[in-house]
Short mmCIF file of C-alpha atoms in Angstrom, two decimals:
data_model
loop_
_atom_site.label_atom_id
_atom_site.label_comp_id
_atom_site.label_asym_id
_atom_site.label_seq_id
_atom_site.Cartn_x
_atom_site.Cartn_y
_atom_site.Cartn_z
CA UNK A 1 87.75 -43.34 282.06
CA UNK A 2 91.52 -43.88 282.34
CA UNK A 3 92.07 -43.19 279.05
CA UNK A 4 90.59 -40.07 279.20
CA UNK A 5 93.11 -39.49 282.31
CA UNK A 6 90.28 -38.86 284.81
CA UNK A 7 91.58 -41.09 287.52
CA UNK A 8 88.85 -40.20 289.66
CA UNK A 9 85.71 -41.46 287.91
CA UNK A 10 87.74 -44.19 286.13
CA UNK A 11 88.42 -45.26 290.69
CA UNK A 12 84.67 -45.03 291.21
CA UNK A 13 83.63 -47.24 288.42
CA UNK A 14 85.78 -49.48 289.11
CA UNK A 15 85.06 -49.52 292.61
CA UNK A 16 81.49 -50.27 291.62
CA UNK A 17 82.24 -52.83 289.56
CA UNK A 18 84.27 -54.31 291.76
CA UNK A 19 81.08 -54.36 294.37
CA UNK A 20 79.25 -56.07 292.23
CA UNK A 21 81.84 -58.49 290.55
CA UNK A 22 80.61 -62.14 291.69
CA UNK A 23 84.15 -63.22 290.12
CA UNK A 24 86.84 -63.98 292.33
CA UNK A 25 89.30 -63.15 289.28
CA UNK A 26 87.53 -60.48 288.26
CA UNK A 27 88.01 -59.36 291.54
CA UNK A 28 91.26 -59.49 291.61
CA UNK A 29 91.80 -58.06 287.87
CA UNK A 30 89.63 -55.05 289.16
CA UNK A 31 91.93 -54.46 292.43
CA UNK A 32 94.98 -54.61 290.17
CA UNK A 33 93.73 -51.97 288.00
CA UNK A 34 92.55 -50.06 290.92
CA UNK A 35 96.05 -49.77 292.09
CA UNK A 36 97.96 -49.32 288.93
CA UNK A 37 95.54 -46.04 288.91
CA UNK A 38 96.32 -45.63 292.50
CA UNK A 39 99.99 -46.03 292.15
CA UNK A 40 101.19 -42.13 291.91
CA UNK A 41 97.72 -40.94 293.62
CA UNK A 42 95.81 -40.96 290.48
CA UNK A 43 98.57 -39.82 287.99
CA UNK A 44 97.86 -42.04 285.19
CA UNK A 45 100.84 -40.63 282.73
CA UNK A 46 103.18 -41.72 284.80
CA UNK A 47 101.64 -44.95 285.50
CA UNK A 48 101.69 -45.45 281.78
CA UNK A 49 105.53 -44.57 281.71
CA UNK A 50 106.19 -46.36 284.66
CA UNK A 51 104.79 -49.39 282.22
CA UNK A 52 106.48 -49.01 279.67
CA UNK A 53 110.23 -48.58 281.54
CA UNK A 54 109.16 -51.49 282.69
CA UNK A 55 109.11 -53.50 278.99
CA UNK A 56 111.99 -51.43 278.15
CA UNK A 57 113.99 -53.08 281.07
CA UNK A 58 112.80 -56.59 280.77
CA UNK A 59 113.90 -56.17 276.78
CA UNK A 60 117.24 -55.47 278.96
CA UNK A 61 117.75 -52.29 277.09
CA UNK A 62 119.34 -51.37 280.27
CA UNK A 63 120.44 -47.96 279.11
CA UNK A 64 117.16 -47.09 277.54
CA UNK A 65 115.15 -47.99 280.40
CA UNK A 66 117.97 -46.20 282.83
CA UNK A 67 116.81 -43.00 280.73
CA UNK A 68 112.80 -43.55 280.56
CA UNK A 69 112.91 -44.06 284.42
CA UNK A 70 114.57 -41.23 284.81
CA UNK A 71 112.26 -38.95 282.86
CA UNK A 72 109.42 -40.81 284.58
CA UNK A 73 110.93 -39.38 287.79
CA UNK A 74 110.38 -36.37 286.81
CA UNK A 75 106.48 -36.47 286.57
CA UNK A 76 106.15 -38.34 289.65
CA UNK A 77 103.94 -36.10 292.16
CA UNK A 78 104.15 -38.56 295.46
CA UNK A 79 107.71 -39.55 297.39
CA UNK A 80 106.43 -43.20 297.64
CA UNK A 81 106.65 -43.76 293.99
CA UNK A 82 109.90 -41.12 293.40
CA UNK A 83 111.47 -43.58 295.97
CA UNK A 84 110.54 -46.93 293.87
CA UNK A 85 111.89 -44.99 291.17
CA UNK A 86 114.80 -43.87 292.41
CA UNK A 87 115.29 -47.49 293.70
CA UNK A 88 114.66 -48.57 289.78
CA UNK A 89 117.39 -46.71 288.70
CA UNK A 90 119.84 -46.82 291.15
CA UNK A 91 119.42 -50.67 290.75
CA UNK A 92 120.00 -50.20 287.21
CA UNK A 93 123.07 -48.30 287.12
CA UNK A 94 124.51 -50.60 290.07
CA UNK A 95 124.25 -53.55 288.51
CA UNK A 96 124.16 -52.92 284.29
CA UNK A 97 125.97 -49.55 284.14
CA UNK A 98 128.16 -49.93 285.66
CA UNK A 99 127.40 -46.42 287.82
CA UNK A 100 128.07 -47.76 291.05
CA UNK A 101 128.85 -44.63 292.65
CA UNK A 102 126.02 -43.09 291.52
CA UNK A 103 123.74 -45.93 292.34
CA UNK A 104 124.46 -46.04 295.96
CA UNK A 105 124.16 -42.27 296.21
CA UNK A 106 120.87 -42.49 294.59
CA UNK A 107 120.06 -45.16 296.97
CA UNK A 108 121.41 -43.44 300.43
CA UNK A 109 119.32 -40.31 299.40
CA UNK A 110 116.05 -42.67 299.56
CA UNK A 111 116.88 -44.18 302.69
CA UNK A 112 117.34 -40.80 304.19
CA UNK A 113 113.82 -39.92 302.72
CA UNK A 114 111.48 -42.64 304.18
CA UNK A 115 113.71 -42.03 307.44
CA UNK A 116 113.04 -38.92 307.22
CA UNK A 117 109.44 -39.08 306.47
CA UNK A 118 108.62 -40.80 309.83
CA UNK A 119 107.32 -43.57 307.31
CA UNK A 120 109.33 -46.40 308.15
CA UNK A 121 106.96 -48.63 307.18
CA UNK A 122 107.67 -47.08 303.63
CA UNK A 123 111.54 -48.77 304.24
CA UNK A 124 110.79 -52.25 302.82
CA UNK A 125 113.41 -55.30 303.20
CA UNK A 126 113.81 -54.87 299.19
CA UNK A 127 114.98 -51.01 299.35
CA UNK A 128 118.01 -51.80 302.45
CA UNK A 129 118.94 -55.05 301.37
CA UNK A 130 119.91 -53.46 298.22
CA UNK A 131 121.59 -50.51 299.70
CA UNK A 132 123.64 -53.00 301.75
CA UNK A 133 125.06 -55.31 299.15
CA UNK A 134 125.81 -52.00 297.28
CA UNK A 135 127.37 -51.04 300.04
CA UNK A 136 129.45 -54.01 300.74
CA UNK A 137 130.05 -54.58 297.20
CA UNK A 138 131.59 -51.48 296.70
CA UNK A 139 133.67 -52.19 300.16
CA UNK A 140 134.82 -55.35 298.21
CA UNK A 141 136.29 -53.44 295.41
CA UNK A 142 138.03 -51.04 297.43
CA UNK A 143 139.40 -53.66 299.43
CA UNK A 144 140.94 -55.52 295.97
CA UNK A 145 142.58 -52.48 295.03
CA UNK A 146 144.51 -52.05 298.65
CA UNK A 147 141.64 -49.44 299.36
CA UNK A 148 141.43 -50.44 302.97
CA UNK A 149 140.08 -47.06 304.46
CA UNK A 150 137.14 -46.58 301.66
CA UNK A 151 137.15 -50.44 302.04
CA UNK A 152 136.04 -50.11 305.36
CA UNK A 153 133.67 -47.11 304.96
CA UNK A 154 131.65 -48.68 302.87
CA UNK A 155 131.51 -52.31 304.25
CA UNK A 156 131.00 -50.94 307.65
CA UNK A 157 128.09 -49.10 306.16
CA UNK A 158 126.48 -52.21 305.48
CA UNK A 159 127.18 -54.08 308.54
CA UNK A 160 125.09 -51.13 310.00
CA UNK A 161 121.61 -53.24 308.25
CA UNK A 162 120.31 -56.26 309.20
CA UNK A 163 120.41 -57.99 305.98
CA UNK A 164 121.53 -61.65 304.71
CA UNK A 165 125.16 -61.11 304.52
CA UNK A 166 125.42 -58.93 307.42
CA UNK A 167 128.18 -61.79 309.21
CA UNK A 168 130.09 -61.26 305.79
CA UNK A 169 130.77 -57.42 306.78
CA UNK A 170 131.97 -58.22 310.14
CA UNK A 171 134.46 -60.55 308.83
CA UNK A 172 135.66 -58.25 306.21
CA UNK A 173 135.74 -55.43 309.05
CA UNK A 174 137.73 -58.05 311.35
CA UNK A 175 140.18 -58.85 308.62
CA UNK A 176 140.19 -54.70 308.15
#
């Protein structure tokens, strides 16, 4: 039934079979498709999409994938998955496009939004340590061109997470 794009029968067969599955890998096949299904509540398109971004990326078409990720974004009906999204992207143009500006826009806006949300739960370890070594990346480059105010705007920024290189920020901040 996901072909036909009727996520909800295609969730209650599998559901059943899963039941009745005396395969542990079958199982676990059966779960995986269960939450590829589940992955934008039911939206299978953009599961599909989301799919093929994804072989357009590890091809490292960077640019191509950039561009299918971000019409993907556009069918996306929950904020969970516009947030991986906007992760996928912003991770893209940070560290392929050269877009860094952009990128760690992209990436502010969905820290705001699971803060916002009250689901911080939502705010995995991936999503800020990201934002932080964009952050202090950024901070890096403005310090190397004699940038010391944006320098420390944006290196202070990521001192502000608890993240693997947060003693790195407050010696750049010191030597600020």
């Amino acid at each position: 039934k996901a072909k036909l794009y009727d996520s909800a029968l295609a969730i209650t067969y599998l559901t059943r079979a899963k039941q009745m599955t005396h395969s542990a890998s079958n199982a676990e096949q059966l779960q995986n498709y269960l939450n590829w299904i589940k992955w934008d509540d039911g939206n299978l398109k953009a599961s599909e999409l989301r799919d093929a971004a994804q072989r357009i990326e590890q091809a490292r078409d960077y640019k191509k994938a950039h561009s299918k990720y971000l019409e993907l974004l556009e069918i996306l009906t929950t904020q969970k998955a516009k947030n991986e999204i906007d992760w996928k992207i912003a991770s893209i143009a940070f560290n392929h496009l050269n877009e860094k500006l952009e990128a760690i826009e992209r990436m502010f806006r969905v820290i705001q939004s699971i803060q916002k949300s009250g689901n911080a739960h939502e705010l995995n370890d991936v999503y800020l340590q990201d934002y932080a070594a964009m952050c202090y990346s950024i901070g890096v480059d403005y310090y190397n061109q004699h940038n010391y105010r944006f320098a420390y705007i944006y290196i202070n920024q990521a001192a502000q997470f608890e993240w693997e290189h947060r003693g790195d920020c407050y010696l750049q901040l010191a030597i600020l």
